[in-house]
């Protein structure tokens, strides 16, 4: 039996985080500069059915049986077994590595799940269709996020820019003119599960106010899609700024994020906003060829621990 490897990109949310959980559209794109990689290697000498798991990046060395059922890796593996009606996996080692920073809005959890689900299904000789991969990864996302919208598993599975509305079929769209984003990490880890739960509590306390904020974010996502399809990415700058202001009102920004957003704008970015769950993690800035180096430098000076440049374009 040969070894099987699968890799998945990271992702970034351009517009509509949090509001997407409440049925509003959001836009997300893959980030191919960072990746999760999972290899499943046969271990013919290991005890029958033993699945060992090595994830050196996070210091994990264990076996499937030793993991609690609600551990995301165990949930992904058992999800594949149930999907394929497999009771015992031929003994193997699952090796996981990832260059995607965790808990920072780059979709590391979804990327590991998707790569693991694909590699394991291939190892079992039964590769899964994208739709099933995404659905299984969504079940794992529920452990990471509590009440996720499904946007992370969708964009990571399909590796394409998506216009995402919870519960609706996948909608990809065309990027008429590529554009460049800088993704700057505050270095503050912030589990999405917590910010999603906080927004839920705030929405329950003040439903009318939060629904107005969510609807406004949804309108911005629609306007952004039009701008992207029209080949006018510069129009995204002001929309990013407006979306950031809404996220501040939702209570998910932080002084670190606001400082980076301000620094990017002052250095010439066309617009900037936090991206993902918020409170920490990443912000994104829309830059042009003539401003990107300056904005990247200023972001580092303002405290970003990492700045990734990514070009947003249609996948070939
Ligand atoms: O970028 P992340 O992984 O932090 O995703 C957060 C996106 C939210 O809208 C806040 C939650 C979700 O499930 O859509």
PDB file of C-alpha atoms and ligand atoms in Angstrom:
ATOM      1  CA  UNK A   1       0.000   0.000   0.000  1.00  0.00           C
ATOM      2  CA  UNK A   2       1.571   3.333  -0.976  1.00  0.00           C
ATOM      3  CA  UNK A   3       1.615   6.541   1.103  1.00  0.00           C
ATOM      4  CA  UNK A   4      -0.874   9.294   0.290  1.00  0.00           C
ATOM      5  CA  UNK A   5      -0.304  13.017   0.724  1.00  0.00           C
ATOM      6  CA  UNK A   6      -2.735  15.889   0.423  1.00  0.00           C
ATOM      7  CA  UNK A   7      -2.125  19.600   0.892  1.00  0.00           C
ATOM      8  CA  UNK A   8      -4.590  22.436   1.446  1.00  0.00           C
ATOM      9  CA  UNK A   9      -4.128  26.187   1.240  1.00  0.00           C
ATOM     10  CA  UNK A  10      -4.955  28.673   3.960  1.00  0.00           C
ATOM     11  CA  UNK A  11      -7.742  31.160   3.415  1.00  0.00           C
ATOM     12  CA  UNK A  12      -8.598  34.706   4.243  1.00  0.00           C
ATOM     13  CA  UNK A  13     -11.983  36.348   4.597  1.00  0.00           C
ATOM     14  CA  UNK A  14     -12.196  39.551   2.555  1.00  0.00           C
ATOM     15  CA  UNK A  15     -15.667  40.677   3.624  1.00  0.00           C
ATOM     16  CA  UNK A  16     -18.532  39.601   5.844  1.00  0.00           C
ATOM     17  CA  UNK A  17     -16.998  37.661   8.764  1.00  0.00           C
ATOM     18  CA  UNK A  18     -19.408  37.189  11.691  1.00  0.00           C
ATOM     19  CA  UNK A  19     -22.368  38.489   9.660  1.00  0.00           C
ATOM     20  CA  UNK A  20     -22.005  35.311   7.578  1.00  0.00           C
ATOM     21  CA  UNK A  21     -22.951  33.234  10.623  1.00  0.00           C
ATOM     22  CA  UNK A  22     -26.349  35.013  10.508  1.00  0.00           C
ATOM     23  CA  UNK A  23     -27.082  34.358   6.837  1.00  0.00           C
ATOM     24  CA  UNK A  24     -25.349  37.329   5.194  1.00  0.00           C
ATOM     25  CA  UNK A  25     -22.983  36.795   2.251  1.00  0.00           C
ATOM     26  CA  UNK A  26     -19.229  36.808   2.769  1.00  0.00           C
ATOM     27  CA  UNK A  27     -16.262  36.648   0.419  1.00  0.00           C
ATOM     28  CA  UNK A  28     -13.234  34.445   1.078  1.00  0.00           C
ATOM     29  CA  UNK A  29     -10.212  33.512  -1.013  1.00  0.00           C
ATOM     30  CA  UNK A  30      -7.539  30.816  -0.755  1.00  0.00           C
ATOM     31  CA  UNK A  31      -4.052  31.847   0.368  1.00  0.00           C
ATOM     32  CA  UNK A  32      -1.617  29.508  -1.329  1.00  0.00           C
ATOM     33  CA  UNK A  33       1.539  30.939   0.285  1.00  0.00           C
ATOM     34  CA  UNK A  34       0.751  28.900   3.392  1.00  0.00           C
ATOM     35  CA  UNK A  35      -0.314  25.247   3.415  1.00  0.00           C
ATOM     36  CA  UNK A  36      -1.254  22.276   5.570  1.00  0.00           C
ATOM     37  CA  UNK A  37       0.122  18.906   4.500  1.00  0.00           C
ATOM     38  CA  UNK A  38      -1.035  15.471   5.627  1.00  0.00           C
ATOM     39  CA  UNK A  39       0.615  12.181   4.672  1.00  0.00           C
ATOM     40  CA  UNK A  40      -0.829   8.780   5.534  1.00  0.00           C
ATOM     41  CA  UNK A  41       1.888   6.108   5.533  1.00  0.00           C
ATOM     42  CA  UNK A  42       1.209   2.378   5.823  1.00  0.00           C
ATOM     43  CA  UNK A  43       2.767   0.744   8.931  1.00  0.00           C
ATOM     44  CA  UNK A  44       2.530  -2.963   8.169  1.00  0.00           C
ATOM     45  CA  UNK A  45       4.479  -3.915  11.335  1.00  0.00           C
ATOM     46  CA  UNK A  46       2.310  -1.907  13.716  1.00  0.00           C
ATOM     47  CA  UNK A  47      -0.492  -3.609  15.676  1.00  0.00           C
ATOM     48  CA  UNK A  48      -3.563  -4.235  13.544  1.00  0.00           C
ATOM     49  CA  UNK A  49      -5.698  -1.141  13.046  1.00  0.00           C
ATOM     50  CA  UNK A  50      -3.318   1.189  14.913  1.00  0.00           C
ATOM     51  CA  UNK A  51      -3.423   4.753  13.646  1.00  0.00           C
ATOM     52  CA  UNK A  52      -0.537   6.788  15.012  1.00  0.00           C
ATOM     53  CA  UNK A  53      -0.607  10.547  14.658  1.00  0.00           C
ATOM     54  CA  UNK A  54       2.445  12.809  14.467  1.00  0.00           C
ATOM     55  CA  UNK A  55       2.028  16.563  14.359  1.00  0.00           C
ATOM     56  CA  UNK A  56       5.470  17.860  15.358  1.00  0.00           C
ATOM     57  CA  UNK A  57       4.502  21.535  14.781  1.00  0.00           C
ATOM     58  CA  UNK A  58       2.114  21.327  17.721  1.00  0.00           C
ATOM     59  CA  UNK A  59       4.108  18.737  19.703  1.00  0.00           C
ATOM     60  CA  UNK A  60       1.521  15.998  19.242  1.00  0.00           C
ATOM     61  CA  UNK A  61       2.511  12.338  19.061  1.00  0.00           C
ATOM     62  CA  UNK A  62      -0.304   9.966  19.876  1.00  0.00           C
ATOM     63  CA  UNK A  63      -2.660   7.326  18.525  1.00  0.00           C
ATOM     64  CA  UNK A  64      -6.238   7.633  17.385  1.00  0.00           C
ATOM     65  CA  UNK A  65      -7.473   5.506  20.284  1.00  0.00           C
ATOM     66  CA  UNK A  66      -5.764   7.760  22.825  1.00  0.00           C
ATOM     67  CA  UNK A  67      -7.476  10.921  21.545  1.00  0.00           C
ATOM     68  CA  UNK A  68     -10.799  12.059  22.993  1.00  0.00           C
ATOM     69  CA  UNK A  69     -13.690  11.642  20.534  1.00  0.00           C
ATOM     70  CA  UNK A  70     -14.146  15.399  20.272  1.00  0.00           C
ATOM     71  CA  UNK A  71     -10.536  16.070  19.320  1.00  0.00           C
ATOM     72  CA  UNK A  72     -10.636  17.634  15.831  1.00  0.00           C
ATOM     73  CA  UNK A  73      -8.161  15.103  14.373  1.00  0.00           C
ATOM     74  CA  UNK A  74     -10.060  12.147  15.847  1.00  0.00           C
ATOM     75  CA  UNK A  75     -13.331  13.616  14.589  1.00  0.00           C
ATOM     76  CA  UNK A  76     -11.919  13.999  11.074  1.00  0.00           C
ATOM     77  CA  UNK A  77     -10.577  10.418  11.002  1.00  0.00           C
ATOM     78  CA  UNK A  78     -13.740   8.895  12.446  1.00  0.00           C
ATOM     79  CA  UNK A  79     -15.828  11.023  10.087  1.00  0.00           C
ATOM     80  CA  UNK A  80     -14.046   9.443   7.104  1.00  0.00           C
ATOM     81  CA  UNK A  81     -14.457   5.943   8.603  1.00  0.00           C
ATOM     82  CA  UNK A  82     -18.195   6.464   9.075  1.00  0.00           C
ATOM     83  CA  UNK A  83     -18.584   8.016   5.624  1.00  0.00           C
ATOM     84  CA  UNK A  84     -16.883   5.025   4.009  1.00  0.00           C
ATOM     85  CA  UNK A  85     -18.334   2.410   6.417  1.00  0.00           C
ATOM     86  CA  UNK A  86     -14.814   1.314   7.387  1.00  0.00           C
ATOM     87  CA  UNK A  87     -14.447  -0.258  10.818  1.00  0.00           C
ATOM     88  CA  UNK A  88     -10.657  -0.712  10.894  1.00  0.00           C
ATOM     89  CA  UNK A  89      -8.068   1.316   9.077  1.00  0.00           C
ATOM     90  CA  UNK A  90      -5.036  -0.721   7.953  1.00  0.00           C
ATOM     91  CA  UNK A  91      -2.268   0.297  10.402  1.00  0.00           C
ATOM     92  CA  UNK A  92      -0.794   3.634   9.411  1.00  0.00           C
ATOM     93  CA  UNK A  93       0.908   6.785  10.531  1.00  0.00           C
ATOM     94  CA  UNK A  94      -0.761  10.154   9.899  1.00  0.00           C
ATOM     95  CA  UNK A  95       1.864  12.876   9.591  1.00  0.00           C
ATOM     96  CA  UNK A  96       0.613  16.440   9.827  1.00  0.00           C
ATOM     97  CA  UNK A  97       2.550  19.619   9.180  1.00  0.00           C
ATOM     98  CA  UNK A  98       1.390  23.124   8.479  1.00  0.00           C
ATOM     99  CA  UNK A  99       2.845  26.539   7.763  1.00  0.00           C
ATOM    100  CA  UNK A 100      -0.545  28.152   8.471  1.00  0.00           C
ATOM    101  CA  UNK A 101      -0.467  30.097  11.746  1.00  0.00           C
ATOM    102  CA  UNK A 102      -3.102  28.753  14.153  1.00  0.00           C
ATOM    103  CA  UNK A 103      -5.961  30.765  15.642  1.00  0.00           C
ATOM    104  CA  UNK A 104      -5.253  33.746  13.426  1.00  0.00           C
ATOM    105  CA  UNK A 105      -7.999  33.712  10.792  1.00  0.00           C
ATOM    106  CA  UNK A 106      -6.060  31.841   8.128  1.00  0.00           C
ATOM    107  CA  UNK A 107      -8.197  28.726   8.297  1.00  0.00           C
ATOM    108  CA  UNK A 108      -5.558  26.406   9.729  1.00  0.00           C
ATOM    109  CA  UNK A 109      -8.108  24.076  11.319  1.00  0.00           C
ATOM    110  CA  UNK A 110     -10.106  23.667   8.120  1.00  0.00           C
ATOM    111  CA  UNK A 111      -6.951  23.196   6.042  1.00  0.00           C
ATOM    112  CA  UNK A 112      -5.681  20.378   8.285  1.00  0.00           C
ATOM    113  CA  UNK A 113      -9.123  18.716   8.300  1.00  0.00           C
ATOM    114  CA  UNK A 114      -9.509  18.881   4.523  1.00  0.00           C
ATOM    115  CA  UNK A 115      -5.995  17.555   3.848  1.00  0.00           C
ATOM    116  CA  UNK A 116      -6.458  14.791   6.425  1.00  0.00           C
ATOM    117  CA  UNK A 117      -9.868  13.738   5.090  1.00  0.00           C
ATOM    118  CA  UNK A 118      -8.559  13.636   1.503  1.00  0.00           C
ATOM    119  CA  UNK A 119      -5.336  11.784   2.335  1.00  0.00           C
ATOM    120  CA  UNK A 120      -7.088   9.190   4.501  1.00  0.00           C
ATOM    121  CA  UNK A 121      -9.880   8.527   2.003  1.00  0.00           C
ATOM    122  CA  UNK A 122      -7.254   8.087  -0.723  1.00  0.00           C
ATOM    123  CA  UNK A 123      -5.259   5.721   1.543  1.00  0.00           C
ATOM    124  CA  UNK A 124      -8.420   3.667   2.002  1.00  0.00           C
ATOM    125  CA  UNK A 125      -8.739   3.511  -1.787  1.00  0.00           C
ATOM    126  CA  UNK A 126     -11.959   5.557  -1.832  1.00  0.00           C
ATOM    127  CA  UNK A 127     -11.212   9.218  -2.691  1.00  0.00           C
ATOM    128  CA  UNK A 128     -14.111  11.483  -1.774  1.00  0.00           C
ATOM    129  CA  UNK A 129     -15.890  14.095  -3.906  1.00  0.00           C
ATOM    130  CA  UNK A 130     -15.235  17.722  -2.911  1.00  0.00           C
ATOM    131  CA  UNK A 131     -18.766  18.126  -1.645  1.00  0.00           C
ATOM    132  CA  UNK A 132     -18.315  15.255   0.837  1.00  0.00           C
ATOM    133  CA  UNK A 133     -14.840  16.472   1.864  1.00  0.00           C
ATOM    134  CA  UNK A 134     -16.284  19.898   2.651  1.00  0.00           C
ATOM    135  CA  UNK A 135     -19.255  18.425   4.535  1.00  0.00           C
ATOM    136  CA  UNK A 136     -16.999  16.231   6.705  1.00  0.00           C
ATOM    137  CA  UNK A 137     -14.652  19.144   7.384  1.00  0.00           C
ATOM    138  CA  UNK A 138     -17.670  21.232   8.379  1.00  0.00           C
ATOM    139  CA  UNK A 139     -18.495  18.702  11.110  1.00  0.00           C
ATOM    140  CA  UNK A 140     -14.962  19.135  12.462  1.00  0.00           C
ATOM    141  CA  UNK A 141     -15.243  22.939  12.210  1.00  0.00           C
ATOM    142  CA  UNK A 142     -18.131  22.730  14.654  1.00  0.00           C
ATOM    143  CA  UNK A 143     -15.642  21.499  17.269  1.00  0.00           C
ATOM    144  CA  UNK A 144     -13.241  24.366  16.505  1.00  0.00           C
ATOM    145  CA  UNK A 145     -15.840  27.108  16.160  1.00  0.00           C
ATOM    146  CA  UNK A 146     -19.047  26.139  17.942  1.00  0.00           C
ATOM    147  CA  UNK A 147     -21.484  27.499  15.372  1.00  0.00           C
ATOM    148  CA  UNK A 148     -19.443  27.985  12.205  1.00  0.00           C
ATOM    149  CA  UNK A 149     -20.910  29.271   8.972  1.00  0.00           C
ATOM    150  CA  UNK A 150     -19.028  26.731   6.832  1.00  0.00           C
ATOM    151  CA  UNK A 151     -17.047  29.332   4.903  1.00  0.00           C
ATOM    152  CA  UNK A 152     -13.611  28.010   5.933  1.00  0.00           C
ATOM    153  CA  UNK A 153     -14.156  24.390   4.889  1.00  0.00           C
ATOM    154  CA  UNK A 154     -15.765  25.568   1.631  1.00  0.00           C
ATOM    155  CA  UNK A 155     -12.993  27.870   0.413  1.00  0.00           C
ATOM    156  CA  UNK A 156     -10.249  25.491   1.551  1.00  0.00           C
ATOM    157  CA  UNK A 157     -11.878  22.469  -0.118  1.00  0.00           C
ATOM    158  CA  UNK A 158     -12.619  24.160  -3.442  1.00  0.00           C
ATOM    159  CA  UNK A 159      -9.445  26.305  -3.499  1.00  0.00           C
ATOM    160  CA  UNK A 160     -11.303  29.097  -5.270  1.00  0.00           C
ATOM    161  CA  UNK A 161     -12.585  32.553  -4.357  1.00  0.00           C
ATOM    162  CA  UNK A 162     -16.113  32.079  -3.016  1.00  0.00           C
ATOM    163  CA  UNK A 163     -19.166  34.242  -2.460  1.00  0.00           C
ATOM    164  CA  UNK A 164     -20.559  32.332   0.452  1.00  0.00           C
ATOM    165  CA  UNK A 165     -24.050  32.272   1.934  1.00  0.00           C
ATOM    166  CA  UNK A 166     -24.563  29.760   4.727  1.00  0.00           C
ATOM    167  CA  UNK A 167     -26.536  26.715   3.663  1.00  0.00           C
ATOM    168  CA  UNK A 168     -26.559  27.678  -0.043  1.00  0.00           C
ATOM    169  CA  UNK A 169     -24.761  25.840  -2.848  1.00  0.00           C
ATOM    170  CA  UNK A 170     -21.224  26.954  -3.598  1.00  0.00           C
ATOM    171  CA  UNK A 171     -20.979  30.189  -5.606  1.00  0.00           C
ATOM    172  CA  UNK A 172     -17.637  31.040  -7.122  1.00  0.00           C
ATOM    173  CA  UNK A 173     -17.140  34.205  -9.094  1.00  0.00           C
ATOM    174  CA  UNK A 174     -14.716  35.683 -11.505  1.00  0.00           C
ATOM    175  CA  UNK A 175     -11.878  37.993 -10.554  1.00  0.00           C
ATOM    176  CA  UNK A 176     -11.605  40.243 -13.574  1.00  0.00           C
ATOM    177  CA  UNK A 177      -8.444  41.974 -12.453  1.00  0.00           C
ATOM    178  CA  UNK A 178      -6.080  40.417  -9.889  1.00  0.00           C
ATOM    179  CA  UNK A 179      -5.264  42.496  -6.823  1.00  0.00           C
ATOM    180  CA  UNK A 180      -2.729  42.344  -4.035  1.00  0.00           C
ATOM    181  CA  UNK A 181      -3.348  42.044  -0.325  1.00  0.00           C
ATOM    182  CA  UNK A 182      -0.981  42.162   2.603  1.00  0.00           C
ATOM    183  CA  UNK A 183      -1.990  39.927   5.482  1.00  0.00           C
ATOM    184  CA  UNK A 184      -0.467  41.108   8.752  1.00  0.00           C
ATOM    185  CA  UNK A 185      -0.556  39.069  11.926  1.00  0.00           C
ATOM    186  CA  UNK A 186      -0.998  40.814  15.282  1.00  0.00           C
ATOM    187  CA  UNK A 187       0.683  37.818  16.923  1.00  0.00           C
ATOM    188  CA  UNK A 188      -2.230  37.661  19.334  1.00  0.00           C
ATOM    189  CA  UNK A 189      -3.863  34.217  19.210  1.00  0.00           C
ATOM    190  CA  UNK A 190      -7.618  34.534  19.353  1.00  0.00           C
ATOM    191  CA  UNK A 191      -9.810  31.447  19.074  1.00  0.00           C
ATOM    192  CA  UNK A 192     -12.680  32.098  16.671  1.00  0.00           C
ATOM    193  CA  UNK A 193     -14.961  30.026  18.881  1.00  0.00           C
ATOM    194  CA  UNK A 194     -14.771  32.732  21.558  1.00  0.00           C
ATOM    195  CA  UNK A 195     -15.479  35.725  19.348  1.00  0.00           C
ATOM    196  CA  UNK A 196     -18.308  33.865  17.600  1.00  0.00           C
ATOM    197  CA  UNK A 197     -19.828  33.044  21.010  1.00  0.00           C
ATOM    198  CA  UNK A 198     -19.405  36.659  22.191  1.00  0.00           C
ATOM    199  CA  UNK A 199     -21.107  38.033  19.086  1.00  0.00           C
ATOM    200  CA  UNK A 200     -23.936  35.563  19.626  1.00  0.00           C
ATOM    201  CA  UNK A 201     -24.407  36.747  23.208  1.00  0.00           C
ATOM    202  CA  UNK A 202     -24.307  40.395  22.112  1.00  0.00           C
ATOM    203  CA  UNK A 203     -26.826  39.710  19.324  1.00  0.00           C
ATOM    204  CA  UNK A 204     -29.128  38.003  21.827  1.00  0.00           C
ATOM    205  CA  UNK A 205     -28.872  41.037  24.109  1.00  0.00           C
ATOM    206  CA  UNK A 206     -29.413  43.588  21.309  1.00  0.00           C
ATOM    207  CA  UNK A 207     -30.907  41.781  18.314  1.00  0.00           C
ATOM    208  CA  UNK A 208     -32.096  44.818  16.339  1.00  0.00           C
ATOM    209  CA  UNK A 209     -28.761  46.630  16.580  1.00  0.00           C
ATOM    210  CA  UNK A 210     -26.732  43.562  15.614  1.00  0.00           C
ATOM    211  CA  UNK A 211     -29.017  42.657  12.749  1.00  0.00           C
ATOM    212  CA  UNK A 212     -28.515  46.146  11.335  1.00  0.00           C
ATOM    213  CA  UNK A 213     -24.756  45.661  11.559  1.00  0.00           C
ATOM    214  CA  UNK A 214     -24.957  42.229   9.907  1.00  0.00           C
ATOM    215  CA  UNK A 215     -27.183  43.536   7.085  1.00  0.00           C
ATOM    216  CA  UNK A 216     -24.772  46.411   6.454  1.00  0.00           C
ATOM    217  CA  UNK A 217     -21.872  43.944   6.228  1.00  0.00           C
ATOM    218  CA  UNK A 218     -23.907  41.860   3.781  1.00  0.00           C
ATOM    219  CA  UNK A 219     -24.487  44.885   1.528  1.00  0.00           C
ATOM    220  CA  UNK A 220     -20.760  45.579   1.570  1.00  0.00           C
ATOM    221  CA  UNK A 221     -19.990  41.978   0.521  1.00  0.00           C
ATOM    222  CA  UNK A 222     -22.426  42.303  -2.407  1.00  0.00           C
ATOM    223  CA  UNK A 223     -20.916  45.633  -3.491  1.00  0.00           C
ATOM    224  CA  UNK A 224     -17.440  44.103  -3.209  1.00  0.00           C
ATOM    225  CA  UNK A 225     -18.380  41.212  -5.449  1.00  0.00           C
ATOM    226  CA  UNK A 226     -19.652  43.662  -8.070  1.00  0.00           C
ATOM    227  CA  UNK A 227     -16.424  45.659  -7.900  1.00  0.00           C
ATOM    228  CA  UNK A 228     -14.330  42.496  -8.284  1.00  0.00           C
ATOM    229  CA  UNK A 229     -16.416  41.211 -11.192  1.00  0.00           C
ATOM    230  CA  UNK A 230     -16.279  44.629 -12.843  1.00  0.00           C
ATOM    231  CA  UNK A 231     -12.470  44.585 -12.694  1.00  0.00           C
ATOM    232  CA  UNK A 232     -12.323  47.592 -10.330  1.00  0.00           C
ATOM    233  CA  UNK A 233     -10.532  46.265  -7.262  1.00  0.00           C
ATOM    234  CA  UNK A 234      -9.551  49.787  -6.146  1.00  0.00           C
ATOM    235  CA  UNK A 235     -13.223  50.209  -5.181  1.00  0.00           C
ATOM    236  CA  UNK A 236     -12.641  47.576  -2.487  1.00  0.00           C
ATOM    237  CA  UNK A 237     -10.552  49.958  -0.360  1.00  0.00           C
ATOM    238  CA  UNK A 238     -13.402  52.097   1.015  1.00  0.00           C
ATOM    239  CA  UNK A 239     -15.565  48.974   1.389  1.00  0.00           C
ATOM    240  CA  UNK A 240     -12.858  47.372   3.546  1.00  0.00           C
ATOM    241  CA  UNK A 241     -12.738  50.475   5.729  1.00  0.00           C
ATOM    242  CA  UNK A 242     -16.524  50.440   6.141  1.00  0.00           C
ATOM    243  CA  UNK A 243     -16.525  46.740   6.978  1.00  0.00           C
ATOM    244  CA  UNK A 244     -13.825  47.294   9.602  1.00  0.00           C
ATOM    245  CA  UNK A 245     -15.929  50.018  11.247  1.00  0.00           C
ATOM    246  CA  UNK A 246     -18.863  47.573  11.457  1.00  0.00           C
ATOM    247  CA  UNK A 247     -16.631  44.897  13.001  1.00  0.00           C
ATOM    248  CA  UNK A 248     -15.461  47.453  15.569  1.00  0.00           C
ATOM    249  CA  UNK A 249     -19.106  48.101  16.412  1.00  0.00           C
ATOM    250  CA  UNK A 250     -19.703  44.367  16.728  1.00  0.00           C
ATOM    251  CA  UNK A 251     -16.968  44.382  19.380  1.00  0.00           C
ATOM    252  CA  UNK A 252     -14.496  42.080  17.635  1.00  0.00           C
ATOM    253  CA  UNK A 253     -11.637  44.456  16.888  1.00  0.00           C
ATOM    254  CA  UNK A 254      -8.810  45.192  19.312  1.00  0.00           C
ATOM    255  CA  UNK A 255      -6.258  47.921  19.818  1.00  0.00           C
ATOM    256  CA  UNK A 256      -3.636  45.747  18.061  1.00  0.00           C
ATOM    257  CA  UNK A 257      -5.857  45.294  15.020  1.00  0.00           C
ATOM    258  CA  UNK A 258      -6.901  48.953  14.964  1.00  0.00           C
ATOM    259  CA  UNK A 259      -3.259  50.065  15.191  1.00  0.00           C
ATOM    260  CA  UNK A 260      -2.265  47.917  12.184  1.00  0.00           C
ATOM    261  CA  UNK A 261      -5.323  49.021  10.191  1.00  0.00           C
ATOM    262  CA  UNK A 262      -4.503  52.678  10.857  1.00  0.00           C
ATOM    263  CA  UNK A 263      -0.810  52.227  10.056  1.00  0.00           C
ATOM    264  CA  UNK A 264      -1.632  50.522   6.733  1.00  0.00           C
ATOM    265  CA  UNK A 265      -3.995  53.286   5.668  1.00  0.00           C
ATOM    266  CA  UNK A 266      -1.553  56.021   6.645  1.00  0.00           C
ATOM    267  CA  UNK A 267       1.190  54.287   4.646  1.00  0.00           C
ATOM    268  CA  UNK A 268      -0.910  54.368   1.495  1.00  0.00           C
ATOM    269  CA  UNK A 269      -3.063  51.213   1.512  1.00  0.00           C
ATOM    270  CA  UNK A 270      -6.338  51.749  -0.367  1.00  0.00           C
ATOM    271  CA  UNK A 271      -8.213  50.188   2.542  1.00  0.00           C
ATOM    272  CA  UNK A 272      -7.701  47.881   5.515  1.00  0.00           C
ATOM    273  CA  UNK A 273      -9.722  45.761   7.901  1.00  0.00           C
ATOM    274  CA  UNK A 274      -9.449  42.926  10.367  1.00  0.00           C
ATOM    275  CA  UNK A 275     -10.060  39.519   8.853  1.00  0.00           C
ATOM    276  CA  UNK A 276     -11.654  36.448  10.445  1.00  0.00           C
ATOM    277  CA  UNK A 277     -12.781  36.074  14.020  1.00  0.00           C
ATOM    278  CA  UNK A 278     -11.027  39.226  15.259  1.00  0.00           C
ATOM    279  CA  UNK A 279      -9.678  40.376  18.682  1.00  0.00           C
ATOM    280  CA  UNK A 280      -6.316  39.189  17.392  1.00  0.00           C
ATOM    281  CA  UNK A 281      -5.185  37.214  14.401  1.00  0.00           C
ATOM    282  CA  UNK A 282      -4.831  38.978  11.089  1.00  0.00           C
ATOM    283  CA  UNK A 283      -5.729  42.163   9.331  1.00  0.00           C
ATOM    284  CA  UNK A 284      -5.616  42.696   5.570  1.00  0.00           C
ATOM    285  CA  UNK A 285      -4.623  45.733   3.530  1.00  0.00           C
ATOM    286  CA  UNK A 286      -5.300  46.394  -0.153  1.00  0.00           C
ATOM    287  CA  UNK A 287      -2.099  47.633  -1.783  1.00  0.00           C
ATOM    288  CA  UNK A 288      -0.770  48.600  -5.194  1.00  0.00           C
ATOM    289  CA  UNK A 289       2.615  47.881  -6.709  1.00  0.00           C
ATOM    290  CA  UNK A 290       3.931  51.310  -5.734  1.00  0.00           C
ATOM    291  CA  UNK A 291       2.746  51.177  -2.096  1.00  0.00           C
ATOM    292  CA  UNK A 292       3.097  47.544  -1.080  1.00  0.00           C
ATOM    293  CA  UNK A 293       6.697  47.622   0.145  1.00  0.00           C
ATOM    294  CA  UNK A 294       6.138  50.733   2.204  1.00  0.00           C
ATOM    295  CA  UNK A 295       2.904  49.399   3.714  1.00  0.00           C
ATOM    296  CA  UNK A 296       4.570  46.060   4.550  1.00  0.00           C
ATOM    297  CA  UNK A 297       7.456  47.853   6.275  1.00  0.00           C
ATOM    298  CA  UNK A 298       5.155  50.122   8.243  1.00  0.00           C
ATOM    299  CA  UNK A 299       3.036  47.153   9.340  1.00  0.00           C
ATOM    300  CA  UNK A 300       6.129  45.412  10.709  1.00  0.00           C
ATOM    301  CA  UNK A 301       7.217  48.611  12.465  1.00  0.00           C
ATOM    302  CA  UNK A 302       3.712  48.903  13.958  1.00  0.00           C
ATOM    303  CA  UNK A 303       4.105  45.469  15.562  1.00  0.00           C
ATOM    304  CA  UNK A 304       2.972  42.879  13.001  1.00  0.00           C
ATOM    305  CA  UNK A 305       4.796  39.604  13.691  1.00  0.00           C
ATOM    306  CA  UNK A 306       4.370  38.412  10.103  1.00  0.00           C
ATOM    307  CA  UNK A 307       3.317  40.031   6.837  1.00  0.00           C
ATOM    308  CA  UNK A 308       2.274  37.783   3.946  1.00  0.00           C
ATOM    309  CA  UNK A 309       1.703  39.177   0.464  1.00  0.00           C
ATOM    310  CA  UNK A 310      -0.884  37.388  -1.631  1.00  0.00           C
ATOM    311  CA  UNK A 311      -2.293  38.019  -5.073  1.00  0.00           C
ATOM    312  CA  UNK A 312      -6.008  37.356  -5.379  1.00  0.00           C
ATOM    313  CA  UNK A 313      -6.828  35.863  -8.765  1.00  0.00           C
ATOM    314  CA  UNK A 314      -8.898  33.122 -10.359  1.00  0.00           C
ATOM    315  CA  UNK A 315      -7.430  29.660  -9.960  1.00  0.00           C
ATOM    316  CA  UNK A 316      -6.097  28.238 -13.209  1.00  0.00           C
TER     317      UNK A 316
HETATM  318  O1  LIG B   1     -11.101  33.380   9.681  1.00  0.00           O
HETATM  319  P1  LIG B   1     -11.574  32.579  10.832  1.00  0.00           P
HETATM  320  O2  LIG B   1     -11.188  31.150  10.791  1.00  0.00           O
HETATM  321  O3  LIG B   1     -11.308  33.237  12.149  1.00  0.00           O
HETATM  322  O4  LIG B   1     -13.144  32.519  10.590  1.00  0.00           O
HETATM  323  C1  LIG B   1     -14.032  33.297  11.243  1.00  0.00           C
HETATM  324  C2  LIG B   1     -15.224  33.590  10.404  1.00  0.00           C
HETATM  325  C3  LIG B   1     -16.443  33.853  11.225  1.00  0.00           C
HETATM  326  O5  LIG B   1     -17.380  34.454  10.363  1.00  0.00           O
HETATM  327  C4  LIG B   1     -16.142  34.786  12.380  1.00  0.00           C
HETATM  328  C5  LIG B   1     -16.995  32.559  11.781  1.00  0.00           C
HETATM  329  C6  LIG B   1     -17.569  31.650  10.729  1.00  0.00           C
HETATM  330  O6  LIG B   1     -17.750  30.470  11.042  1.00  0.00           O
HETATM  331  O7  LIG B   1     -17.907  32.099   9.622  1.00  0.00           O
END
